[in-house]
Amino acid sequence: MNVFTDEPTIAVGLLTGVKEVHFELSGEFQTTTRQSLRPGQYQAVEEQGRVRVIGPAGEPAVDAPVVILMPRELSSSSFTLGVTIGIDFHWQRQQRQSFRGTLKLMALHERGLTVINQIPLESYLISVIASEMSALCPLELLKAHAVVSRSWLLAQLQKTEDRSHESRTPNHESRTTNHESRITHHGSRIVDHEPRPTIHELIRWYDRESHADFDVCADDHCQRYQGIGRAFSSTVFDAVEQTRGLVLVHGQDICDTRFSKCCGGMSENYRAAWQDVEVPYLVGVYDGPDWPAGYGLPLTEEANAERWITGAPPAYCHTSDATIIEEILPDFDQETRDFYRWQVCYAQDELQALLRQKLGFDLGSVISLEAIERGVSGRIVRLKIVGDKMSIVVGKELEIRRALSPSHLYSSAFIVRAEEAGRVPERFRLIGAGWGHGVGLCQIGAAVMARQGKSYREILTHYYRGSSWRILY
């Protein structure tokens, strides 16, 4: 492991592929050539591979392929612009957000503008932990999240650095026998089975990509980074300062500390969501002190999964207390109250249209949705969708969630109830558990643990079994 002995500066991608962006400078900024830009409203447009910045009075301010605007006073200057949060998820919306640090505008010919925020890692974390959870959360939860978010990011940077020193080899399985097949993100397997073309297998997993122009994006695809407005509590600053440079490690490696909103009572193994490798500290953990009576293991077995998902087992993340939810969740996350157990219903024609749109196949009338592989949390890893024209096996968990929702299902931990009308069901009811992939820290469970008096080290030890601690800088 190459140790980060100094605090790194992080490049965060705020916007990509836009033709123009309007932003406001609060405080004085200067370019790399020491040209000053006064406070006010600005517009940047991409024209033939150059960034053209227009000033408050409509005057040309800067014109270059790359524009870097540095604040003269880091602690008091900021810039503000409109961004999209929750891209493709059910909470997607536009927000105006303000950021500390350097504003970088890049013109990528025929790809528009890329907007980047360059900021020291610890300052970045202040925004992240207050964006992922509420700034009103207990200190121990925010300290736990600071360690998790720091570890996750440094692990990704380490992987990127390691890959840069290695020959370029595929990091996913990809096999195609059909010209219609689509290869996307970090994993895809599309297989035609005999007799063709009645059944297909589509297995994809989506991981953080090594971004070419920045280290990490600002949305849920990486981890939320929604500016300085979220950090309205001194507790957020204390949490980052009190854990400065602290990461989780396993052996000599920084832990790739995944996390999700609500595990549904049982966290998941890494391989259920991503590539088929074992990560010893990312394994299924019951989200409570003692396994509840009346529920059987393993949840990979259909009968046990059905009892678990249709029941209401006790767990740290099983809370409907409005006071707790308002304290721990950001405002837009509070709109989602049925995160522990949920239901979705589709009429036959709705489901057919959705599958055509999302998978690109016409399955005809949907006969059944069958879980053929579940992970240790009960999440479906491989789902068989049987149609009267053809059938398809879909995985892994995120691909299943995308296939069965206009945005995303809360999770792939669900069982199916079909309302029969002869051979072809009229409706399908999905009864589900949890919110997110369920791997690693359960954010709502961790918040409840903190509220019950657990320390941040107890919280992290609970979710990341076999990990230890290291201060890097």
CSV table of N, CA, C and O in Angstrom, one decimal, residues 120-222:
chain,number,residue,atom,x,y,z
A,120,PRO,N,-9.2,20.6,-0.7
A,120,PRO,CA,-8.5,19.6,0.1
A,120,PRO,C,-9.5,18.6,0.6
A,120,PRO,O,-10.6,18.8,0.9
A,121,LEU,N,-9.0,17.3,0.8
A,121,LEU,CA,-9.8,16.2,1.1
A,121,LEU,C,-10.6,16.4,2.4
A,121,LEU,O,-11.8,16.1,2.4
A,122,GLU,N,-10.0,16.9,3.5
A,122,GLU,CA,-10.8,17.1,4.7
A,122,GLU,C,-11.9,18.1,4.6
A,122,GLU,O,-13.0,18.0,5.2
A,123,SER,N,-11.7,19.2,3.8
A,123,SER,CA,-12.7,20.1,3.5
A,123,SER,C,-13.8,19.5,2.7
A,123,SER,O,-15.0,19.8,2.9
A,124,TYR,N,-13.5,18.7,1.7
A,124,TYR,CA,-14.4,17.9,0.9
A,124,TYR,C,-15.3,17.0,1.9
A,124,TYR,O,-16.5,17.0,1.7
A,125,LEU,N,-14.7,16.4,2.8
A,125,LEU,CA,-15.5,15.5,3.7
A,125,LEU,C,-16.5,16.2,4.5
A,125,LEU,O,-17.6,15.7,4.9
A,126,ILE,N,-16.3,17.5,4.9
A,126,ILE,CA,-17.2,18.3,5.7
A,126,ILE,C,-18.5,18.3,4.9
A,126,ILE,O,-19.6,18.2,5.5
A,127,SER,N,-18.5,18.6,3.6
A,127,SER,CA,-19.7,18.6,2.8
A,127,SER,C,-20.3,17.2,2.6
A,127,SER,O,-21.5,17.0,2.7
A,128,VAL,N,-19.4,16.2,2.4
A,128,VAL,CA,-19.9,14.8,2.1
A,128,VAL,C,-20.7,14.3,3.2
A,128,VAL,O,-21.9,13.8,3.0
A,129,ILE,N,-20.2,14.3,4.5
A,129,ILE,CA,-21.0,13.7,5.6
A,129,ILE,C,-22.2,14.4,5.9
A,129,ILE,O,-23.2,13.8,6.4
A,130,ALA,N,-22.3,15.7,5.6
A,130,ALA,CA,-23.5,16.5,5.8
A,130,ALA,C,-24.5,16.4,4.6
A,130,ALA,O,-25.6,16.8,4.7
A,131,SER,N,-24.0,15.8,3.5
A,131,SER,CA,-24.9,15.6,2.3
A,131,SER,C,-25.4,14.2,2.3
A,131,SER,O,-26.6,13.9,2.0
A,132,GLU,N,-24.6,13.2,2.7
A,132,GLU,CA,-25.0,11.8,2.8
A,132,GLU,C,-26.1,11.7,4.0
A,132,GLU,O,-27.0,10.9,3.8
A,133,MET,N,-25.8,12.3,5.1
A,133,MET,CA,-26.7,12.3,6.2
A,133,MET,C,-27.0,13.8,6.7
A,133,MET,O,-26.4,14.7,6.1
A,134,SER,N,-27.8,14.0,7.6
A,134,SER,CA,-28.1,15.3,8.1
A,134,SER,C,-27.0,15.8,9.0
A,134,SER,O,-26.4,15.1,9.8
A,135,ALA,N,-26.8,17.1,9.0
A,135,ALA,CA,-25.8,17.8,9.9
A,135,ALA,C,-26.3,17.7,11.3
A,135,ALA,O,-25.5,18.0,12.2
A,136,LEU,N,-27.5,17.3,11.5
A,136,LEU,CA,-28.1,17.2,12.9
A,136,LEU,C,-27.8,15.8,13.5
A,136,LEU,O,-28.2,15.6,14.7
A,137,CYS,N,-27.2,14.9,12.8
A,137,CYS,CA,-26.9,13.6,13.3
A,137,CYS,C,-26.0,13.6,14.5
A,137,CYS,O,-25.3,14.6,14.7
A,138,PRO,N,-26.1,12.6,15.3
A,138,PRO,CA,-25.2,12.5,16.5
A,138,PRO,C,-23.7,12.6,16.0
A,138,PRO,O,-23.4,12.1,14.9
A,139,LEU,N,-22.9,13.1,16.9
A,139,LEU,CA,-21.4,13.2,16.5
A,139,LEU,C,-20.8,11.9,16.2
A,139,LEU,O,-20.0,11.8,15.2
A,140,GLU,N,-21.1,10.8,16.9
A,140,GLU,CA,-20.5,9.5,16.6
A,140,GLU,C,-20.9,9.0,15.3
A,140,GLU,O,-20.1,8.3,14.6
A,141,LEU,N,-22.1,9.2,14.8
A,141,LEU,CA,-22.5,8.8,13.5
A,141,LEU,C,-21.7,9.6,12.4
A,141,LEU,O,-21.1,9.0,11.5
A,142,LEU,N,-21.5,10.9,12.6
A,142,LEU,CA,-20.8,11.7,11.6
A,142,LEU,C,-19.3,11.4,11.6
A,142,LEU,O,-18.7,11.4,10.6
A,143,LYS,N,-18.8,11.0,12.8
A,143,LYS,CA,-17.4,10.6,12.9
A,143,LYS,C,-17.2,9.3,12.1
A,143,LYS,O,-16.3,9.1,11.3
A,144,ALA,N,-18.1,8.3,12.3
A,144,ALA,CA,-18.1,7.1,11.6
A,144,ALA,C,-18.2,7.3,10.1
A,144,ALA,O,-17.4,6.7,9.3
A,145,HIS,N,-19.0,8.2,9.7
A,145,HIS,CA,-19.2,8.5,8.2
A,145,HIS,C,-18.0,9.2,7.7
A,145,HIS,O,-17.6,8.9,6.5
A,146,ALA,N,-17.3,10.0,8.5
A,146,ALA,CA,-16.1,10.7,8.0
A,146,ALA,C,-15.0,9.6,7.7
A,146,ALA,O,-14.3,9.7,6.7
A,147,VAL,N,-14.9,8.6,8.6
A,147,VAL,CA,-13.9,7.6,8.4
A,147,VAL,C,-14.3,6.8,7.1
A,147,VAL,O,-13.4,6.4,6.3
A,148,VAL,N,-15.5,6.4,7.0
A,148,VAL,CA,-16.0,5.6,5.9
A,148,VAL,C,-15.8,6.4,4.6
A,148,VAL,O,-15.2,5.8,3.6
A,149,SER,N,-16.2,7.6,4.5
A,149,SER,CA,-16.1,8.4,3.3
A,149,SER,C,-14.6,8.7,2.9
A,149,SER,O,-14.2,8.6,1.7
A,150,ARG,N,-13.8,8.9,3.9
A,150,ARG,CA,-12.3,9.1,3.6
A,150,ARG,C,-11.7,7.8,3.1
A,150,ARG,O,-10.9,7.8,2.2
A,151,SER,N,-12.0,6.7,3.8
A,151,SER,CA,-11.4,5.4,3.4
A,151,SER,C,-11.9,5.0,2.0
A,151,SER,O,-11.0,4.6,1.2
A,152,TRP,N,-13.2,5.2,1.7
A,152,TRP,CA,-13.7,4.8,0.4
A,152,TRP,C,-12.9,5.6,-0.7
A,152,TRP,O,-12.5,5.0,-1.7
A,153,LEU,N,-12.8,6.9,-0.5
A,153,LEU,CA,-12.2,7.7,-1.6
A,153,LEU,C,-10.7,7.4,-1.7
A,153,LEU,O,-10.3,7.3,-2.9
A,154,LEU,N,-10.0,7.3,-0.6
A,154,LEU,CA,-8.6,7.0,-0.8
A,154,LEU,C,-8.4,5.6,-1.3
A,154,LEU,O,-7.4,5.4,-2.1
A,155,ALA,N,-9.2,4.7,-1.1
A,155,ALA,CA,-9.1,3.4,-1.7
A,155,ALA,C,-9.3,3.4,-3.2
A,155,ALA,O,-8.6,2.8,-4.0
A,156,GLN,N,-10.3,4.3,-3.6
A,156,GLN,CA,-10.5,4.4,-5.1
A,156,GLN,C,-9.3,5.1,-5.7
A,156,GLN,O,-8.8,4.7,-6.8
A,157,LEU,N,-8.7,6.1,-5.1
A,157,LEU,CA,-7.5,6.8,-5.6
A,157,LEU,C,-6.3,5.9,-5.7
A,157,LEU,O,-5.5,5.9,-6.6
A,158,GLN,N,-6.2,5.0,-4.6
A,158,GLN,CA,-5.1,4.0,-4.6
A,158,GLN,C,-5.3,3.0,-5.8
A,158,GLN,O,-4.3,2.7,-6.5
A,159,LYS,N,-6.5,2.6,-6.0
A,159,LYS,CA,-6.8,1.7,-7.1
A,159,LYS,C,-6.4,2.3,-8.5
A,159,LYS,O,-5.8,1.7,-9.4
A,160,THR,N,-6.8,3.6,-8.6
A,160,THR,CA,-6.5,4.3,-9.9
A,160,THR,C,-5.0,4.4,-10.1
A,160,THR,O,-4.5,4.2,-11.2
A,161,GLU,N,-4.3,4.7,-9.0
A,161,GLU,CA,-2.8,4.9,-9.1
A,161,GLU,C,-2.2,3.5,-9.4
A,161,GLU,O,-1.3,3.4,-10.3
A,162,ASP,N,-2.7,2.4,-8.8
A,162,ASP,CA,-2.1,1.1,-9.0
A,162,ASP,C,-2.3,0.7,-10.5
A,162,ASP,O,-1.5,0.2,-11.1
A,163,ARG,N,-3.5,1.0,-11.0
A,163,ARG,CA,-3.8,0.6,-12.4
A,163,ARG,C,-3.0,1.4,-13.4
A,163,ARG,O,-2.6,0.9,-14.4
A,164,SER,N,-2.6,2.6,-13.0
A,164,SER,CA,-1.8,3.5,-13.9
A,164,SER,C,-0.4,2.9,-14.1
A,164,SER,O,0.3,3.2,-15.0
A,165,HIS,N,0.0,2.0,-13.1
A,165,HIS,CA,1.3,1.4,-13.2
A,165,HIS,C,1.3,0.0,-13.8
A,165,HIS,O,2.3,-0.7,-13.9
A,166,GLU,N,0.1,-0.4,-14.1
A,166,GLU,CA,-0.1,-1.8,-14.7
A,166,GLU,C,-0.5,-1.7,-16.1
A,166,GLU,O,-0.9,-0.7,-16.6
A,167,SER,N,-0.3,-2.8,-16.9
A,167,SER,CA,-0.7,-2.9,-18.2
A,167,SER,C,-2.2,-2.9,-18.3
A,167,SER,O,-2.9,-3.3,-17.3
A,168,ARG,N,-2.8,-2.4,-19.3
A,168,ARG,CA,-4.2,-2.3,-19.4
A,168,ARG,C,-4.8,-3.7,-19.7
A,168,ARG,O,-4.6,-4.2,-20.8
A,169,THR,N,-5.5,-4.2,-18.7
A,169,THR,CA,-6.2,-5.5,-18.9
A,169,THR,C,-7.6,-5.4,-18.5
A,169,THR,O,-8.0,-4.5,-17.7
A,170,PRO,N,-8.5,-6.2,-19.1
A,170,PRO,CA,-9.9,-6.1,-18.7
A,170,PRO,C,-10.1,-6.3,-17.2
A,170,PRO,O,-9.5,-7.2,-16.7
A,171,ASN,N,-11.0,-5.5,-16.6
A,171,ASN,CA,-11.3,-5.7,-15.2
A,171,ASN,C,-12.7,-6.2,-15.0
A,171,ASN,O,-13.3,-6.1,-13.9
A,172,HIS,N,-13.3,-6.8,-16.1
A,172,HIS,CA,-14.6,-7.4,-16.0
A,172,HIS,C,-14.7,-8.5,-17.0
A,172,HIS,O,-14.0,-8.5,-18.0
A,173,GLU,N,-15.6,-9.4,-16.8
A,173,GLU,CA,-15.9,-10.4,-17.8
A,173,GLU,C,-16.9,-9.8,-18.8
A,173,GLU,O,-17.8,-9.2,-18.5
A,174,SER,N,-16.6,-10.0,-20.1
A,174,SER,CA,-17.4,-9.5,-21.2
A,174,SER,C,-17.4,-10.4,-22.3
A,174,SER,O,-16.4,-10.7,-23.0
A,175,ARG,N,-18.6,-11.0,-22.6
A,175,ARG,CA,-18.7,-12.0,-23.7
A,175,ARG,C,-20.0,-11.7,-24.4
A,175,ARG,O,-21.1,-11.5,-23.9
A,176,THR,N,-19.9,-11.6,-25.8
A,176,THR,CA,-21.0,-11.2,-26.6
A,176,THR,C,-21.2,-12.1,-27.7
A,176,THR,O,-20.3,-12.5,-28.4
A,177,THR,N,-22.4,-12.6,-27.9
A,177,THR,CA,-22.7,-13.4,-29.1
A,177,THR,C,-23.9,-12.9,-29.9
A,177,THR,O,-24.4,-13.5,-30.7
A,178,ASN,N,-24.2,-11.6,-29.6
A,178,ASN,CA,-25.4,-11.0,-30.2
A,178,ASN,C,-25.0,-9.6,-30.5
A,178,ASN,O,-24.6,-8.8,-29.6
A,179,HIS,N,-25.2,-9.1,-31.8
A,179,HIS,CA,-24.8,-7.7,-32.1
A,179,HIS,C,-25.7,-6.7,-31.4
A,179,HIS,O,-25.3,-5.5,-31.4
A,180,GLU,N,-26.8,-7.1,-30.8
A,180,GLU,CA,-27.6,-6.1,-30.1
A,180,GLU,C,-27.1,-5.9,-28.7
A,180,GLU,O,-27.6,-5.0,-28.0
A,181,SER,N,-26.2,-6.7,-28.2
A,181,SER,CA,-25.7,-6.7,-26.8
A,181,SER,C,-25.0,-5.4,-26.6
A,181,SER,O,-24.4,-4.8,-27.4
A,182,ARG,N,-25.2,-4.9,-25.3
A,182,ARG,CA,-24.6,-3.6,-24.9
A,182,ARG,C,-23.7,-3.8,-23.8
A,182,ARG,O,-24.0,-4.5,-22.8
A,183,ILE,N,-22.4,-3.3,-23.9
A,183,ILE,CA,-21.4,-3.4,-22.8
A,183,ILE,C,-21.4,-2.1,-22.1
A,183,ILE,O,-21.1,-1.1,-22.7
A,184,THR,N,-21.6,-2.1,-20.8
A,184,THR,CA,-21.6,-0.9,-20.1
A,184,THR,C,-20.9,-1.0,-18.8
A,184,THR,O,-20.9,-2.0,-18.1
A,185,HIS,N,-20.3,0.1,-18.3
A,185,HIS,CA,-19.7,0.2,-17.0
A,185,HIS,C,-18.7,-0.9,-16.7
A,185,HIS,O,-18.0,-1.4,-17.6
A,186,HIS,N,-18.6,-1.4,-15.5
A,186,HIS,CA,-17.5,-2.2,-15.1
A,186,HIS,C,-17.8,-3.7,-15.2
A,186,HIS,O,-17.0,-4.5,-14.8
A,187,GLY,N,-19.0,-4.1,-15.7
A,187,GLY,CA,-19.2,-5.5,-15.8
A,187,GLY,C,-20.4,-5.8,-16.7
A,187,GLY,O,-21.4,-5.2,-16.5
A,188,SER,N,-20.2,-6.8,-17.6
A,188,SER,CA,-21.4,-7.2,-18.4
A,188,SER,C,-21.2,-8.6,-18.9
A,188,SER,O,-20.1,-8.9,-19.4
A,189,ARG,N,-22.2,-9.4,-18.9
A,189,ARG,CA,-22.1,-10.7,-19.5
A,189,ARG,C,-23.5,-10.9,-20.2
A,189,ARG,O,-24.5,-10.9,-19.5
A,190,ILE,N,-23.5,-11.0,-21.5
A,190,ILE,CA,-24.7,-11.3,-22.2
A,190,ILE,C,-24.5,-12.6,-23.0
A,190,ILE,O,-23.6,-12.7,-23.8
A,191,VAL,N,-25.4,-13.5,-22.7
A,191,VAL,CA,-25.2,-14.9,-23.3
A,191,VAL,C,-26.5,-15.3,-23.9
A,191,VAL,O,-27.6,-15.2,-23.3
A,192,ASP,N,-26.5,-15.8,-25.1
A,192,ASP,CA,-27.6,-16.5,-25.7
A,192,ASP,C,-27.5,-18.0,-25.4
A,192,ASP,O,-26.5,-18.6,-25.6
A,193,HIS,N,-28.6,-18.5,-25.0
A,193,HIS,CA,-28.7,-20.0,-24.7
A,193,HIS,C,-29.5,-20.6,-25.8
A,193,HIS,O,-30.4,-20.0,-26.4
A,194,GLU,N,-29.3,-21.9,-26.1
A,194,GLU,CA,-30.1,-22.6,-27.1
A,194,GLU,C,-31.4,-23.0,-26.5
A,194,GLU,O,-31.6,-23.3,-25.3
A,195,PRO,N,-32.5,-23.0,-27.3
A,195,PRO,CA,-32.5,-22.6,-28.7
A,195,PRO,C,-32.6,-21.0,-28.8
A,195,PRO,O,-33.4,-20.4,-28.1
A,196,ARG,N,-31.9,-20.5,-29.7
A,196,ARG,CA,-31.9,-19.0,-29.9
A,196,ARG,C,-33.1,-18.6,-30.6
A,196,ARG,O,-33.6,-19.3,-31.5
A,197,PRO,N,-33.7,-17.4,-30.4
A,197,PRO,CA,-33.2,-16.4,-29.4
A,197,PRO,C,-34.2,-16.3,-28.2
A,197,PRO,O,-34.5,-15.2,-27.8
A,198,THR,N,-34.7,-17.5,-27.7
A,198,THR,CA,-35.8,-17.5,-26.8
A,198,THR,C,-35.3,-17.1,-25.4
A,198,THR,O,-36.2,-16.7,-24.6
A,199,ILE,N,-34.1,-17.2,-25.0
A,199,ILE,CA,-33.6,-16.9,-23.7
A,199,ILE,C,-32.3,-16.2,-23.7
A,199,ILE,O,-31.4,-16.5,-24.5
A,200,HIS,N,-32.1,-15.2,-22.9
A,200,HIS,CA,-30.9,-14.4,-22.9
A,200,HIS,C,-30.5,-14.3,-21.4
A,200,HIS,O,-31.3,-14.4,-20.5
A,201,GLU,N,-29.2,-14.1,-21.2
A,201,GLU,CA,-28.7,-13.7,-19.8
A,201,GLU,C,-28.0,-12.4,-19.9
A,201,GLU,O,-27.1,-12.2,-20.7
A,202,LEU,N,-28.4,-11.5,-19.0
A,202,LEU,CA,-27.8,-10.2,-19.0
A,202,LEU,C,-27.4,-9.9,-17.6
A,202,LEU,O,-28.2,-9.6,-16.7
A,203,ILE,N,-26.1,-9.9,-17.4
A,203,ILE,CA,-25.5,-9.7,-16.0
A,203,ILE,C,-24.6,-8.5,-16.1
A,203,ILE,O,-23.6,-8.5,-16.8
A,204,ARG,N,-24.9,-7.5,-15.3
A,204,ARG,CA,-24.1,-6.3,-15.3
A,204,ARG,C,-23.9,-5.8,-13.9
A,204,ARG,O,-24.8,-6.0,-13.0
A,205,TRP,N,-22.7,-5.3,-13.6
A,205,TRP,CA,-22.6,-4.6,-12.3
A,205,TRP,C,-22.0,-3.2,-12.6
A,205,TRP,O,-21.2,-3.0,-13.6
A,206,TYR,N,-22.3,-2.2,-11.8
A,206,TYR,CA,-22.0,-0.8,-12.1
A,206,TYR,C,-21.1,-0.4,-10.9
A,206,TYR,O,-21.6,-0.3,-9.8
A,207,ASP,N,-19.9,0.0,-11.2
A,207,ASP,CA,-19.0,0.4,-10.1
A,207,ASP,C,-18.5,1.8,-10.4
A,207,ASP,O,-18.8,2.4,-11.5
A,208,ARG,N,-17.8,2.4,-9.5
A,208,ARG,CA,-17.2,3.7,-9.8
A,208,ARG,C,-16.2,3.6,-10.9
A,208,ARG,O,-15.3,2.8,-10.8
A,209,GLU,N,-16.3,4.4,-11.9
A,209,GLU,CA,-15.4,4.4,-13.0
A,209,GLU,C,-14.2,5.3,-12.7
A,209,GLU,O,-14.3,6.2,-11.9
A,210,SER,N,-13.0,5.0,-13.3
A,210,SER,CA,-11.9,5.9,-13.1
A,210,SER,C,-12.1,7.1,-14.0
A,210,SER,O,-11.9,7.0,-15.2
A,211,HIS,N,-12.6,8.2,-13.5
A,211,HIS,CA,-13.0,9.3,-14.3
A,211,HIS,C,-11.7,9.9,-14.9
A,211,HIS,O,-10.7,10.1,-14.2
A,212,ALA,N,-11.8,10.3,-16.1
A,212,ALA,CA,-10.6,10.7,-16.9
A,212,ALA,C,-10.2,12.2,-16.4
A,212,ALA,O,-9.0,12.5,-16.4
A,213,ASP,N,-11.2,13.0,-16.1
A,213,ASP,CA,-10.9,14.4,-15.9
A,213,ASP,C,-11.0,14.8,-14.4
A,213,ASP,O,-10.7,16.0,-14.1
A,214,PHE,N,-11.4,14.0,-13.5
A,214,PHE,CA,-11.5,14.3,-12.1
A,214,PHE,C,-11.5,13.0,-11.3
A,214,PHE,O,-11.6,11.9,-11.8
A,215,ASP,N,-11.3,13.2,-10.0
A,215,ASP,CA,-11.1,12.0,-9.1
A,215,ASP,C,-12.5,11.3,-8.8
A,215,ASP,O,-12.5,10.1,-8.6
A,216,VAL,N,-13.5,12.1,-8.6
A,216,VAL,CA,-14.7,11.6,-8.0
A,216,VAL,C,-15.9,12.5,-8.5
A,216,VAL,O,-15.7,13.7,-8.6
A,217,CYS,N,-17.1,12.0,-8.7
A,217,CYS,CA,-18.2,12.8,-9.1
A,217,CYS,C,-18.9,13.3,-7.8
A,217,CYS,O,-18.6,12.8,-6.7
A,218,ALA,N,-19.9,14.1,-7.9
A,218,ALA,CA,-20.5,14.7,-6.7
A,218,ALA,C,-21.8,14.1,-6.4
A,218,ALA,O,-22.5,14.5,-5.4
A,219,ASP,N,-22.2,13.1,-7.1
A,219,ASP,CA,-23.6,12.5,-6.9
A,219,ASP,C,-23.5,11.1,-6.3
A,219,ASP,O,-22.4,10.6,-6.0
A,220,ASP,N,-24.7,10.4,-6.2
A,220,ASP,CA,-24.7,9.1,-5.5
A,220,ASP,C,-23.9,8.1,-6.2
A,220,ASP,O,-23.6,7.0,-5.6
A,221,HIS,N,-23.6,8.3,-7.5
A,221,HIS,CA,-22.8,7.3,-8.2
A,221,HIS,C,-21.4,7.1,-7.5
A,221,HIS,O,-20.9,6.0,-7.5
A,222,CYS,N,-20.9,8.2,-6.9
A,222,CYS,CA,-19.7,8.1,-6.0
A,222,CYS,C,-20.1,8.3,-4.6
A,222,CYS,O,-20.5,7.3,-3.9
